[in-house]
JSON list of C-alpha atoms in Angstrom, two decimals:
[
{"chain": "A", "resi": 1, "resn": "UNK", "atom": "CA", "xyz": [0.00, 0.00, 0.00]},
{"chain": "A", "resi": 2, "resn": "UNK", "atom": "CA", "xyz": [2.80, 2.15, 0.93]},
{"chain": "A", "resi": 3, "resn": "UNK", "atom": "CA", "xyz": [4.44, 1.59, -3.04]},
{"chain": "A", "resi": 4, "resn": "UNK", "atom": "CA", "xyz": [1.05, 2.60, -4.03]},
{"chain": "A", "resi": 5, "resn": "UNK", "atom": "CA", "xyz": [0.49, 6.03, -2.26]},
{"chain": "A", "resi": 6, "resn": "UNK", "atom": "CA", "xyz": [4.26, 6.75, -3.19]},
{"chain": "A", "resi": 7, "resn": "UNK", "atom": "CA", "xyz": [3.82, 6.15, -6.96]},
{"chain": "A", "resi": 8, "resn": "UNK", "atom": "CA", "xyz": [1.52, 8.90, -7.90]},
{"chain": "A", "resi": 9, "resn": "UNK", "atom": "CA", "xyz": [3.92, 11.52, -5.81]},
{"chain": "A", "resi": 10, "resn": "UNK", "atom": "CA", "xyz": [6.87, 10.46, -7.63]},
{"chain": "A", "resi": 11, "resn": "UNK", "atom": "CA", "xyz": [5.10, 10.82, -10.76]},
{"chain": "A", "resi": 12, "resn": "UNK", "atom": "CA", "xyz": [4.41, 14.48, -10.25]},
{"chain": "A", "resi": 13, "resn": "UNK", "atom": "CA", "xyz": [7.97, 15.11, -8.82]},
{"chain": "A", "resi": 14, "resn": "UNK", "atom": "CA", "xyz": [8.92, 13.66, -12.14]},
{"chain": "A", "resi": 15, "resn": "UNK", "atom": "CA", "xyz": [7.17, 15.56, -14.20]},
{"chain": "A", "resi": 16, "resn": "UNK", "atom": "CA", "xyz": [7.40, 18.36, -12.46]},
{"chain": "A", "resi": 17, "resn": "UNK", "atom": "CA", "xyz": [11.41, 18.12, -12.35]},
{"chain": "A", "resi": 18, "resn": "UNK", "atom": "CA", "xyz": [11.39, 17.54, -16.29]},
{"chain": "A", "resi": 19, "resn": "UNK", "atom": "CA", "xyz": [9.08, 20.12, -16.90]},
{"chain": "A", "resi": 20, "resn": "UNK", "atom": "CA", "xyz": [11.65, 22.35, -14.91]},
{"chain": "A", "resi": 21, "resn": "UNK", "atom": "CA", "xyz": [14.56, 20.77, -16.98]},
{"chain": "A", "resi": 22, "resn": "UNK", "atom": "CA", "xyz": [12.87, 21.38, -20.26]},
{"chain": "A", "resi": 23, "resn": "UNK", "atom": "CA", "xyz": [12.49, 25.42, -19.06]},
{"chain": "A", "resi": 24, "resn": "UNK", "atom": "CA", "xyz": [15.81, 25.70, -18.05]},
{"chain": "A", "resi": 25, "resn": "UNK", "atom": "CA", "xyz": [17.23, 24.29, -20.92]},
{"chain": "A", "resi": 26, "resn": "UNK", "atom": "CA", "xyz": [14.99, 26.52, -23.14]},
{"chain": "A", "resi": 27, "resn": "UNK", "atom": "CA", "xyz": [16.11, 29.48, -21.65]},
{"chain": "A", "resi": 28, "resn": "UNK", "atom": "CA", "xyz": [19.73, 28.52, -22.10]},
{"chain": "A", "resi": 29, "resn": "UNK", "atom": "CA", "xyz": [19.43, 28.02, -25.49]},
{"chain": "A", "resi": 30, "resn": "UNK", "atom": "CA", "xyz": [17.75, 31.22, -26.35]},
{"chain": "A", "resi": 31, "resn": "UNK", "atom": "CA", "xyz": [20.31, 33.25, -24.41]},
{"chain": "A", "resi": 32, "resn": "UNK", "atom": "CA", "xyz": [23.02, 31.16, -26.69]},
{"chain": "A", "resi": 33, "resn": "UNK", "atom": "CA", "xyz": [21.29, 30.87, -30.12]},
{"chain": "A", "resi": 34, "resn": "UNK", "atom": "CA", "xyz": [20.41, 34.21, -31.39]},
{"chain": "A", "resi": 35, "resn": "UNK", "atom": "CA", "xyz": [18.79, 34.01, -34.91]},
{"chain": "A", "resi": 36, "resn": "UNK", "atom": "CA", "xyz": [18.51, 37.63, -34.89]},
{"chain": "A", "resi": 37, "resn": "UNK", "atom": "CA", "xyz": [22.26, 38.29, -34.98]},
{"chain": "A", "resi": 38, "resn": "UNK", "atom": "CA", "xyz": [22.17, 37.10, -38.59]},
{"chain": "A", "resi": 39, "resn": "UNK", "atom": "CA", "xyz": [20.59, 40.21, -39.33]},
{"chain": "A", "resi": 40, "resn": "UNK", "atom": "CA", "xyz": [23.62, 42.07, -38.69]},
{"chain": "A", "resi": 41, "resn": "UNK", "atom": "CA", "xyz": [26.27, 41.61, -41.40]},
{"chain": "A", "resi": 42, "resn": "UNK", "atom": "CA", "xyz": [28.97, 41.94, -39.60]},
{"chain": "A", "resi": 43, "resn": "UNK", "atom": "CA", "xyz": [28.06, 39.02, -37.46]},
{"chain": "A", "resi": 44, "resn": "UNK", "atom": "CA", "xyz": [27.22, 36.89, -41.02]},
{"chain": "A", "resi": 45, "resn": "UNK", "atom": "CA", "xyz": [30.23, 37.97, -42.29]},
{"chain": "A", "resi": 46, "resn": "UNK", "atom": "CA", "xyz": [31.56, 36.41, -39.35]},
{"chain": "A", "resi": 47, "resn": "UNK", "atom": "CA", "xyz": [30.26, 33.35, -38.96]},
{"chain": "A", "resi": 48, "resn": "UNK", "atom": "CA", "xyz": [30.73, 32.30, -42.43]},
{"chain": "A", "resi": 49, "resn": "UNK", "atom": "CA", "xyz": [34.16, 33.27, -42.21]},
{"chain": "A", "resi": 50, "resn": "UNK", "atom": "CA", "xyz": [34.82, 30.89, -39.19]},
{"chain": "A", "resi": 51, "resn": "UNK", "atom": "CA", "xyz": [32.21, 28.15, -41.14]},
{"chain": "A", "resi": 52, "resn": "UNK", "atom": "CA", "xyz": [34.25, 27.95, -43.70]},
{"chain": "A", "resi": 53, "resn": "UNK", "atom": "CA", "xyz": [37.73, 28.83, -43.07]},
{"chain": "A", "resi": 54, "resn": "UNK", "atom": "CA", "xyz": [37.99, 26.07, -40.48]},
{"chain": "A", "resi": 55, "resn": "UNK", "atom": "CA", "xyz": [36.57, 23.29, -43.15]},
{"chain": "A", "resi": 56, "resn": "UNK", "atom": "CA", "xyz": [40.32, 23.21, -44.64]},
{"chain": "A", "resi": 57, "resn": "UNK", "atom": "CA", "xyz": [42.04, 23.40, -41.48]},
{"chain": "A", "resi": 58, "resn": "UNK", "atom": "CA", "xyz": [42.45, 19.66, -39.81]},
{"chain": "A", "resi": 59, "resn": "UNK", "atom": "CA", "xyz": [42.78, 18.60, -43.39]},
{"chain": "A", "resi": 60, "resn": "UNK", "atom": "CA", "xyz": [46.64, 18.42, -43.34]},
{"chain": "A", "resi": 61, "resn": "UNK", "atom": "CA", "xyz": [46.62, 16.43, -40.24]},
{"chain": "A", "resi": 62, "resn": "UNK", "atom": "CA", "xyz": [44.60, 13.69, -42.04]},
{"chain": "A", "resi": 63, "resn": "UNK", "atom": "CA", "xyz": [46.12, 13.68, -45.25]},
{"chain": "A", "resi": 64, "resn": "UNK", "atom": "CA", "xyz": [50.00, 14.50, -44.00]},
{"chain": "A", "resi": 65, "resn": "UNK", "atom": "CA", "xyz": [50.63, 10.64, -43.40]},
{"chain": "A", "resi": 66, "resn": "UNK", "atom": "CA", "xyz": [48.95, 9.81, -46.61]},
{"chain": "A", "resi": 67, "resn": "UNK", "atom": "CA", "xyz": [50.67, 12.13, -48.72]},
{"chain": "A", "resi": 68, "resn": "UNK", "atom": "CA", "xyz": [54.68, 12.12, -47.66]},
{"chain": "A", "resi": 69, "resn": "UNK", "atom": "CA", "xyz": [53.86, 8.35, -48.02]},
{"chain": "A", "resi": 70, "resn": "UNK", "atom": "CA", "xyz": [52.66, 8.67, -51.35]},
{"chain": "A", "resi": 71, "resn": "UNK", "atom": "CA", "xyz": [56.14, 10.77, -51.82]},
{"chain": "A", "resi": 72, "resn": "UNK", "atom": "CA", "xyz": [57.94, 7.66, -50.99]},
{"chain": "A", "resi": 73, "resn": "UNK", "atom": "CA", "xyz": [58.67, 9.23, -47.79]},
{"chain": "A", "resi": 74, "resn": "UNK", "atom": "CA", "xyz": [58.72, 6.74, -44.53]},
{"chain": "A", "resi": 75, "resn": "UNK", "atom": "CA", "xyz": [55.38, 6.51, -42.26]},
{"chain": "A", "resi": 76, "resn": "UNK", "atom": "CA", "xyz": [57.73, 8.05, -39.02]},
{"chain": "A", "resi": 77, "resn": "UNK", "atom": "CA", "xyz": [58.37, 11.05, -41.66]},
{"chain": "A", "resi": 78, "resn": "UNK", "atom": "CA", "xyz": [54.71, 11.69, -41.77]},
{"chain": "A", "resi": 79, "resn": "UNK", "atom": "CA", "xyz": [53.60, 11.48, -38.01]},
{"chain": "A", "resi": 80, "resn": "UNK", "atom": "CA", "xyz": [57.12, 13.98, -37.99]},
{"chain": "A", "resi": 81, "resn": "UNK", "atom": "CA", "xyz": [55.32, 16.27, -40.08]},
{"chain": "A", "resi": 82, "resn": "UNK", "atom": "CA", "xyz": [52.05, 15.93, -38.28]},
{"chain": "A", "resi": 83, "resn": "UNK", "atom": "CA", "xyz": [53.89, 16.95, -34.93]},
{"chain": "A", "resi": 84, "resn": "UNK", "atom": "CA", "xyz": [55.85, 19.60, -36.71]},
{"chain": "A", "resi": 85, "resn": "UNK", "atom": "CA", "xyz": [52.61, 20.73, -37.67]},
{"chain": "A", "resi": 86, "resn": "UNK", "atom": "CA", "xyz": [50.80, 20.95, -34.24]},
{"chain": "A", "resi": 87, "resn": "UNK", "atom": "CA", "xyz": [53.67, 22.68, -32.94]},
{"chain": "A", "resi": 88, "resn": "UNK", "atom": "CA", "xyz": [53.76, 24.83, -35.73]},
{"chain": "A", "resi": 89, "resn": "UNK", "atom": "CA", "xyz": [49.53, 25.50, -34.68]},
{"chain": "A", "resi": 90, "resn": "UNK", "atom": "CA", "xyz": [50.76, 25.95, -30.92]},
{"chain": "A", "resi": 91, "resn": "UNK", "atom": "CA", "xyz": [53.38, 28.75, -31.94]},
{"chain": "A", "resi": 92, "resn": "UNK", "atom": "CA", "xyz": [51.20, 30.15, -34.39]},
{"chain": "A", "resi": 93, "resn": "UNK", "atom": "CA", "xyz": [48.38, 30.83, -31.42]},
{"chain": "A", "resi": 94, "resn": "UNK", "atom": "CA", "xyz": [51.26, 32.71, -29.42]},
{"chain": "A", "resi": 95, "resn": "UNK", "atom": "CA", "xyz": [52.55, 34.63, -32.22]},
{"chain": "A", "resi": 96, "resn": "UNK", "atom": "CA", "xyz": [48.74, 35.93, -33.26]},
{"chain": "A", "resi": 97, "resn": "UNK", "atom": "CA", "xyz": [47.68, 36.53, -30.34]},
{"chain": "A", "resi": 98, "resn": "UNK", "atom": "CA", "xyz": [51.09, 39.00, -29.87]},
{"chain": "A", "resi": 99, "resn": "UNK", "atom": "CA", "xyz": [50.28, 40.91, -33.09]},
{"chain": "A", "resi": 100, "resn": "UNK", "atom": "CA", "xyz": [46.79, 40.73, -32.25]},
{"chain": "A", "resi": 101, "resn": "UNK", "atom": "CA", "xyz": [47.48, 43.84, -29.76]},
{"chain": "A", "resi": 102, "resn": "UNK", "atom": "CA", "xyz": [50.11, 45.32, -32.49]},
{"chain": "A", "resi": 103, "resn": "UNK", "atom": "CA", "xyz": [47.56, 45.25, -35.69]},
{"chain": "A", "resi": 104, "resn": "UNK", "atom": "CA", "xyz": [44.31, 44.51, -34.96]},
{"chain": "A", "resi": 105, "resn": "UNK", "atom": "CA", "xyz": [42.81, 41.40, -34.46]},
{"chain": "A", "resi": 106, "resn": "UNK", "atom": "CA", "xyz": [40.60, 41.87, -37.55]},
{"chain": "A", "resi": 107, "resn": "UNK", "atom": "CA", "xyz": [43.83, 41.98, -39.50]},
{"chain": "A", "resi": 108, "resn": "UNK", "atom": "CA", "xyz": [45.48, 39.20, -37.91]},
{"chain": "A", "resi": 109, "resn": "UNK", "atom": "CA", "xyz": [42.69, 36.94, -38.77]},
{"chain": "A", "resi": 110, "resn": "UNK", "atom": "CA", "xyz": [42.59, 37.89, -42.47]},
{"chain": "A", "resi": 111, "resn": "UNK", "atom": "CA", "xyz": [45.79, 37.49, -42.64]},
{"chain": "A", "resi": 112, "resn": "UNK", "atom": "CA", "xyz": [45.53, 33.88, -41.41]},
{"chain": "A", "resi": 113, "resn": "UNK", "atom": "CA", "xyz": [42.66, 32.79, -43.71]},
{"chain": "A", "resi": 114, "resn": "UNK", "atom": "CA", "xyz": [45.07, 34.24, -46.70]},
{"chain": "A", "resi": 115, "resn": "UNK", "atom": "CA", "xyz": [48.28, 32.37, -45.57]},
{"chain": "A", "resi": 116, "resn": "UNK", "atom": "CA", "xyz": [46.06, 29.15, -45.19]},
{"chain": "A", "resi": 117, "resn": "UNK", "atom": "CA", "xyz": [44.42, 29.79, -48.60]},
{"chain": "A", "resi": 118, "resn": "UNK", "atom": "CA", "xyz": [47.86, 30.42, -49.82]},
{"chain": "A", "resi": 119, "resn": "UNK", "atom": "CA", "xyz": [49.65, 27.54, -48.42]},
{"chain": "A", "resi": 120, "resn": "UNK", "atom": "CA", "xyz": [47.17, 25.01, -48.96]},
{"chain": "A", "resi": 121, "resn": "UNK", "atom": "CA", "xyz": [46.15, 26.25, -52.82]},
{"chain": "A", "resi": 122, "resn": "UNK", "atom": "CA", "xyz": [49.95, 27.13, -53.93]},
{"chain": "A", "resi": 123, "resn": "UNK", "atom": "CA", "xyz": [52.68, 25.62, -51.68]},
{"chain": "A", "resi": 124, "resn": "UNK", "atom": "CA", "xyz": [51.01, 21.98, -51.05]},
{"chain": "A", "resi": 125, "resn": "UNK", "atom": "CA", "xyz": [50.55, 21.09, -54.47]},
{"chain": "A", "resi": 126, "resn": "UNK", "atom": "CA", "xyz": [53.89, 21.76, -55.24]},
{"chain": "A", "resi": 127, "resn": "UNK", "atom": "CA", "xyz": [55.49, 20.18, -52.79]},
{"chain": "A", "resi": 128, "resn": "UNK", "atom": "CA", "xyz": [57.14, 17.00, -54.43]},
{"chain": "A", "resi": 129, "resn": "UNK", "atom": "CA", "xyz": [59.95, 16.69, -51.92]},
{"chain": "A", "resi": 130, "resn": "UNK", "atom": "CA", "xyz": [60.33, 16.86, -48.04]},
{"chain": "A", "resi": 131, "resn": "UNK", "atom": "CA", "xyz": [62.16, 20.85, -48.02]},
{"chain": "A", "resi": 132, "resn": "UNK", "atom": "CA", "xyz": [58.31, 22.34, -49.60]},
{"chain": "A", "resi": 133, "resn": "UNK", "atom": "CA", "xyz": [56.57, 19.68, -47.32]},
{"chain": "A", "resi": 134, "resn": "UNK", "atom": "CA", "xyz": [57.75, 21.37, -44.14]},
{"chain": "A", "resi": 135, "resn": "UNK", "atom": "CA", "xyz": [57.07, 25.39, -45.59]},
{"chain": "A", "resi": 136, "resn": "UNK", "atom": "CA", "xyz": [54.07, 23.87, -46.15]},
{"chain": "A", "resi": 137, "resn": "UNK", "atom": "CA", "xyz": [53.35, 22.79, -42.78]},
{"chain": "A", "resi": 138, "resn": "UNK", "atom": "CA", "xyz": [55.13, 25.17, -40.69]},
{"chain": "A", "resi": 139, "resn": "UNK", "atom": "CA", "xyz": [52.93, 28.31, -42.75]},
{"chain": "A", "resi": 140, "resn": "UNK", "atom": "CA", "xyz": [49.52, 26.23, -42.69]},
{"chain": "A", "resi": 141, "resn": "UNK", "atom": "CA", "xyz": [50.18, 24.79, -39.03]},
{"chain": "A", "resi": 142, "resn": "UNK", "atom": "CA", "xyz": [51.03, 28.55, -37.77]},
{"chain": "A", "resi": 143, "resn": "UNK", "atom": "CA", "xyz": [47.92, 30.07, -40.41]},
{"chain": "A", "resi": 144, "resn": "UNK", "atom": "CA", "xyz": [45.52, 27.74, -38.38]},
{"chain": "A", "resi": 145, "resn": "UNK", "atom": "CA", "xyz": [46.61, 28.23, -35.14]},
{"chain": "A", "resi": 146, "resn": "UNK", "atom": "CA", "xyz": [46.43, 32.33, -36.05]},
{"chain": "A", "resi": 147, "resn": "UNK", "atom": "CA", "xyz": [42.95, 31.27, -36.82]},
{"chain": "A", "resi": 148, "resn": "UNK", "atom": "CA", "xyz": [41.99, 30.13, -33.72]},
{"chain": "A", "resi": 149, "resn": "UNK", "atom": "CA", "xyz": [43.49, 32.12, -31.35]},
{"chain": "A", "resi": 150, "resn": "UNK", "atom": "CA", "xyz": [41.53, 35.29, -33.17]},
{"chain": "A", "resi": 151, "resn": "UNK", "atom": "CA", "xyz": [38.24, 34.17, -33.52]},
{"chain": "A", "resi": 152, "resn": "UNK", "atom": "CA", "xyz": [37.32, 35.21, -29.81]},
{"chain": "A", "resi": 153, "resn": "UNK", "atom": "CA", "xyz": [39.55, 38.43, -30.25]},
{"chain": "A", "resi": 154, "resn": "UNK", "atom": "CA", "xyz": [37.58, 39.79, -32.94]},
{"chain": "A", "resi": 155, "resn": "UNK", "atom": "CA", "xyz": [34.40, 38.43, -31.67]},
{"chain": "A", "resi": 156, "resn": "UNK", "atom": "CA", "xyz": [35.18, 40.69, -28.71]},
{"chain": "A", "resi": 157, "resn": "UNK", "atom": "CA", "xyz": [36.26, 43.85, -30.64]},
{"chain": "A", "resi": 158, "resn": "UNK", "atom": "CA", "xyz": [33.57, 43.61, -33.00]},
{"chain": "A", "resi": 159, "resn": "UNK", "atom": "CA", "xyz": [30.51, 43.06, -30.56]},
{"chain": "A", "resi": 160, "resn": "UNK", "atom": "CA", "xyz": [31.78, 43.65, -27.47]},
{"chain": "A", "resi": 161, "resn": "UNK", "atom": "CA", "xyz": [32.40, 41.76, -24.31]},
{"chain": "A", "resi": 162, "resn": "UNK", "atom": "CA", "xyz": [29.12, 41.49, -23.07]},
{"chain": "A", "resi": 163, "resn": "UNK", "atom": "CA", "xyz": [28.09, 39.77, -26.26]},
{"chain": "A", "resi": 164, "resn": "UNK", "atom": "CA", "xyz": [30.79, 37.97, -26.86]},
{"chain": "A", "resi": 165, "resn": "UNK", "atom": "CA", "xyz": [29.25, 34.80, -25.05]},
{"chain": "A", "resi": 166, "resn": "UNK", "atom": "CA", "xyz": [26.24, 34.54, -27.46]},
{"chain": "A", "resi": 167, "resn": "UNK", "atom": "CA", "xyz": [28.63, 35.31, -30.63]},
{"chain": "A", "resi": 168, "resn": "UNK", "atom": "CA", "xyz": [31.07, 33.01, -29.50]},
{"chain": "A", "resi": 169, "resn": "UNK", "atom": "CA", "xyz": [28.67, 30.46, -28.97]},
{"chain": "A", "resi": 170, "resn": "UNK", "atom": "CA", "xyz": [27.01, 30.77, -32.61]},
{"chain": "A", "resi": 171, "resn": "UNK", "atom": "CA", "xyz": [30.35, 31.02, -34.32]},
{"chain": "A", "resi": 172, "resn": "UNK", "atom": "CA", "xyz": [31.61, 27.65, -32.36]},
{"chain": "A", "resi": 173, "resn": "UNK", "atom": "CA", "xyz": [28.00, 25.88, -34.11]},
{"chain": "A", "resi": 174, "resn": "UNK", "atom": "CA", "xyz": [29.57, 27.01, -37.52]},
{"chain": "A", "resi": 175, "resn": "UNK", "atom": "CA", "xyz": [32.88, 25.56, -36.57]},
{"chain": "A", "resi": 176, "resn": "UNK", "atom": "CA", "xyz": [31.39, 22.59, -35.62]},
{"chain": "A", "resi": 177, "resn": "UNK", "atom": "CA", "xyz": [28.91, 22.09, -38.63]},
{"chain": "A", "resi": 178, "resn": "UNK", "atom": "CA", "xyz": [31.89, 22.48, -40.88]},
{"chain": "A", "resi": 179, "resn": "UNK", "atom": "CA", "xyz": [33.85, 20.01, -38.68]},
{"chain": "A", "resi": 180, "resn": "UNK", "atom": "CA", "xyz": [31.23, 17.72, -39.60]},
{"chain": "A", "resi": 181, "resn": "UNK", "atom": "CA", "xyz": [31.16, 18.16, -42.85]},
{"chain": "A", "resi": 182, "resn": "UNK", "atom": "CA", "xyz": [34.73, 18.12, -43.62]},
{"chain": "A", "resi": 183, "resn": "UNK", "atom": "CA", "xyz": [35.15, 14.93, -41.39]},
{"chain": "A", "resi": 184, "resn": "UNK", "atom": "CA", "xyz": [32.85, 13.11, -43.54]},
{"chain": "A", "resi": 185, "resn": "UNK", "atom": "CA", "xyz": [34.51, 14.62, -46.90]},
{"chain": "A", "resi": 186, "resn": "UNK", "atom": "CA", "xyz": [37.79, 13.74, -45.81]},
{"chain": "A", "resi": 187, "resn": "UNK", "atom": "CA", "xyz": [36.87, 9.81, -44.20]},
{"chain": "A", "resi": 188, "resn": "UNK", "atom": "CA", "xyz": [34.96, 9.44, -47.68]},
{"chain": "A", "resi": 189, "resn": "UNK", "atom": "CA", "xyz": [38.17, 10.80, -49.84]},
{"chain": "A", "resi": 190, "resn": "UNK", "atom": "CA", "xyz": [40.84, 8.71, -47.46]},
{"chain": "A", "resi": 191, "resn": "UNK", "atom": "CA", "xyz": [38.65, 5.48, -48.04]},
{"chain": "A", "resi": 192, "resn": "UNK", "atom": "CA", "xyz": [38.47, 6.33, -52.42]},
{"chain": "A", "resi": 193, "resn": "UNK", "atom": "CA", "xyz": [42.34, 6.59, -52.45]},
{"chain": "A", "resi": 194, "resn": "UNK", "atom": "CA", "xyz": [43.62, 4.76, -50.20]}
]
């Protein structure tokens, strides 16, 4: 009898506690997700700059192994290039982040999107030997870490600090989407040619 009387309680504690849950998490997400910030253009601008300048940039960590082998070069060459290129990314977030207070952040992160465009359209393609492999992967590794280490910068100078958690928030969903996306593309083009 006791189970009983208890049952219908715990029911509406239940409810009541998810009902709660569901509010709270509704209010979270519409102090996080903003659809009305895509009405500014600088924010658009923005976003689609961080959507799809990071699709290219964990692309040479996949395809590093698979291309110095394809050069004939040994597999310990390639994971050698991979770490040459996270450190590269690690001194790269320093470095921005210095000229950051010196140019701009604004700046800084164009000019990071251009050195990756640069280094990944021009430089990889035409590196056929190990000396271009590593300008290759010391410019893009130090591009991409540039990249990330600006992204909150300018989301700060642009919109301010009291926005900057809402901004940040929507420009990380971008990131992520393109992760996604370019996970996928590059699993898919690693299984064609492999």
């Amino acid at each position: 009898a006791h189970s009983r009387a208890a049952s219908p309680v715990c029911r509406v504690v239940r409810h009541s506690f998810c009902f709660l849950l569901f509010e709270l998490e509704w209010c979270m997400l519409t102090r996080v997700f903003c659809r009305r910030m895509f009405k500014n253009v600088n924010f658009t601008l923005l976003w689609l700059a961080a959507a799809i300048g990071n699709f290219p940039n964990f692309v040479p960590a996949f395809f590093l192994p698979l291309y110095s082998k394809s050069l004939g070069l040994s597999s310990s060459t390639g994971a050698g290039l991979v770490a040459c290129y996270t450190l590269a990314s690690a001194v790269g977030r320093i470095f921005c982040g210095f000229w950051c207070d010196r140019i701009g952040a604004i700046n800084v992160l164009f000019a990071s999107l251009i050195l990756n465009t640069v280094s990944m359209l021009a430089i990889w393609p035409a590196s056929t030997s190990i000396g271009p492999l590593i300008l290759f992967v010391i410019i893009n590794g130090v591009s991409n870490g540039g990249y990330f280490s600006t992204m909150p910068t300018v989301a700060t100078s642009v919109f301010g600090s009291a926005r900057v958690g809402v901004v940040m928030s929507m420009i990380m969903t971008g990131i992520n989407i393109s992760r996604v996306t370019m996970g996928c593309s590059v699993s898919i083009i690693i299984r064609t040619f492999k």
